């Protein structure tokens, strides 16, 4: 137990048990290009950021940057500059960006192989703000905003084509950071923006390859957040908009969400990567209505340790 102390009669030392019961955020290397809505994929120490937006005036970005745990390096651009596309990528060298917004909603999909982007088969429904997870050979993209409004439409990718499958229970958009999972049969979506008033939602849903199941809600309803990407049972959600910019961070254990340590600054439109709720990366976004950011923060899980006390 945190704070417990005991005497070790063998070594004749006084020891104690200490822990940090919540995780913590620390400053990482700054991005080369400030932007809102950067796509995110990969892990905390091997991440990819791609696309985005700066406004005013509205400028779409194609720039792609790779993070090695210390610094960002510019690599090959997207073929089509855009923002709010679905972001799937458990690993930084197996990434899929689906849909997004240029001057209108698009169905364009691009696959990243670790060095360059290649256009592949389009979505059936053009949209921005869809929630995506998986890899560049097995992924889903659910929800988003199409010309018909906020959608519940879910599409499954098998590496060569998209197929419409079971709809979300709750239609939503502005959620490209609200998705995590490993394939087109294992996905988690959370938060987003709905047609309702107020429009931010806390609803969490899990996909098993055939249907969506509603699970326990986020503690804070929000949209335009960042998240880790690699698991349906272990995820982080951070930042976003919940009537104002927020720094709130929540951890998912497969059953419920728990509030943990906030980001250092409230921000929305934030990019994210990471494999679980123990190691996440937050980058870019905006800290005020028109202030795009280059900042990066690294999340470390709670720690425990044994301390030996010197007694004189």
mmCIF file of N, CA and C in Angstrom, residues 42-47 66-71 92 273-274 279-281 298:
data_model
loop_
_atom_site.group_PDB
_atom_site.id
_atom_site.type_symbol
_atom_site.label_atom_id
_atom_site.label_comp_id
_atom_site.label_asym_id
_atom_site.label_seq_id
_atom_site.Cartn_x
_atom_site.Cartn_y
_atom_site.Cartn_z
ATOM 1 N N UNK A 42 0.363 4.836 -34.718
ATOM 2 C CA UNK A 42 1.593 4.315 -34.165
ATOM 3 C C UNK A 42 1.611 4.300 -32.661
ATOM 4 N N UNK A 43 2.806 4.273 -32.096
ATOM 5 C CA UNK A 43 3.001 4.180 -30.656
ATOM 6 C C UNK A 43 3.559 5.491 -30.113
ATOM 7 N N UNK A 44 3.886 5.490 -28.825
ATOM 8 C CA UNK A 44 4.432 6.707 -28.212
ATOM 9 C C UNK A 44 5.830 7.022 -28.738
ATOM 10 N N UNK A 45 6.599 6.025 -29.080
ATOM 11 C CA UNK A 45 7.987 6.242 -29.500
ATOM 12 C C UNK A 45 8.207 6.028 -30.996
ATOM 13 N N UNK A 46 7.154 5.662 -31.712
ATOM 14 C CA UNK A 46 7.243 5.505 -33.170
ATOM 15 C C UNK A 46 5.884 5.880 -33.744
ATOM 16 N N UNK A 47 5.687 7.177 -33.951
ATOM 17 C CA UNK A 47 4.370 7.708 -34.321
ATOM 18 C C UNK A 47 4.420 8.417 -35.658
ATOM 19 N N UNK A 66 7.205 12.066 -38.728
ATOM 20 C CA UNK A 66 7.437 10.824 -37.993
ATOM 21 C C UNK A 66 8.158 11.135 -36.688
ATOM 22 N N UNK A 67 7.695 10.519 -35.575
ATOM 23 C CA UNK A 67 8.252 10.760 -34.239
ATOM 24 C C UNK A 67 9.003 9.522 -33.778
ATOM 25 N N UNK A 68 10.208 9.724 -33.229
ATOM 26 C CA UNK A 68 11.033 8.601 -32.778
ATOM 27 C C UNK A 68 11.153 8.516 -31.264
ATOM 28 N N UNK A 69 10.284 9.226 -30.562
ATOM 29 C CA UNK A 69 10.349 9.253 -29.107
ATOM 30 C C UNK A 69 11.049 10.478 -28.577
ATOM 31 N N UNK A 70 11.717 11.215 -29.469
ATOM 32 C CA UNK A 70 12.449 12.426 -29.076
ATOM 33 C C UNK A 70 12.112 13.614 -29.971
ATOM 34 N N UNK A 71 12.101 13.393 -31.276
ATOM 35 C CA UNK A 71 11.902 14.499 -32.211
ATOM 36 C C UNK A 71 11.096 14.054 -33.424
ATOM 37 N N UNK A 92 3.187 2.627 -36.876
ATOM 38 C CA UNK A 92 3.411 3.815 -37.706
ATOM 39 C C UNK A 92 3.722 3.457 -39.155
ATOM 40 N N UNK A 273 -1.537 9.118 -30.611
ATOM 41 C CA UNK A 273 -1.081 7.771 -30.936
ATOM 42 C C UNK A 273 -0.756 7.053 -29.632
ATOM 43 N N UNK A 274 -0.439 5.779 -29.739
ATOM 44 C CA UNK A 274 -0.130 4.970 -28.568
ATOM 45 C C UNK A 274 -0.836 3.637 -28.657
ATOM 46 N N UNK A 279 0.765 4.274 -22.243
ATOM 47 C CA UNK A 279 1.755 5.071 -22.966
ATOM 48 C C UNK A 279 1.088 5.736 -24.165
ATOM 49 N N UNK A 280 0.827 7.023 -24.057
ATOM 50 C CA UNK A 280 0.153 7.754 -25.126
ATOM 51 C C UNK A 280 0.943 8.964 -25.573
ATOM 52 N N UNK A 281 0.599 9.483 -26.750
ATOM 53 C CA UNK A 281 1.233 10.663 -27.309
ATOM 54 C C UNK A 281 0.158 11.610 -27.807
ATOM 55 N N UNK A 298 3.838 13.442 -23.751
ATOM 56 C CA UNK A 298 3.953 11.996 -23.615
ATOM 57 C C UNK A 298 3.342 11.561 -22.281
#
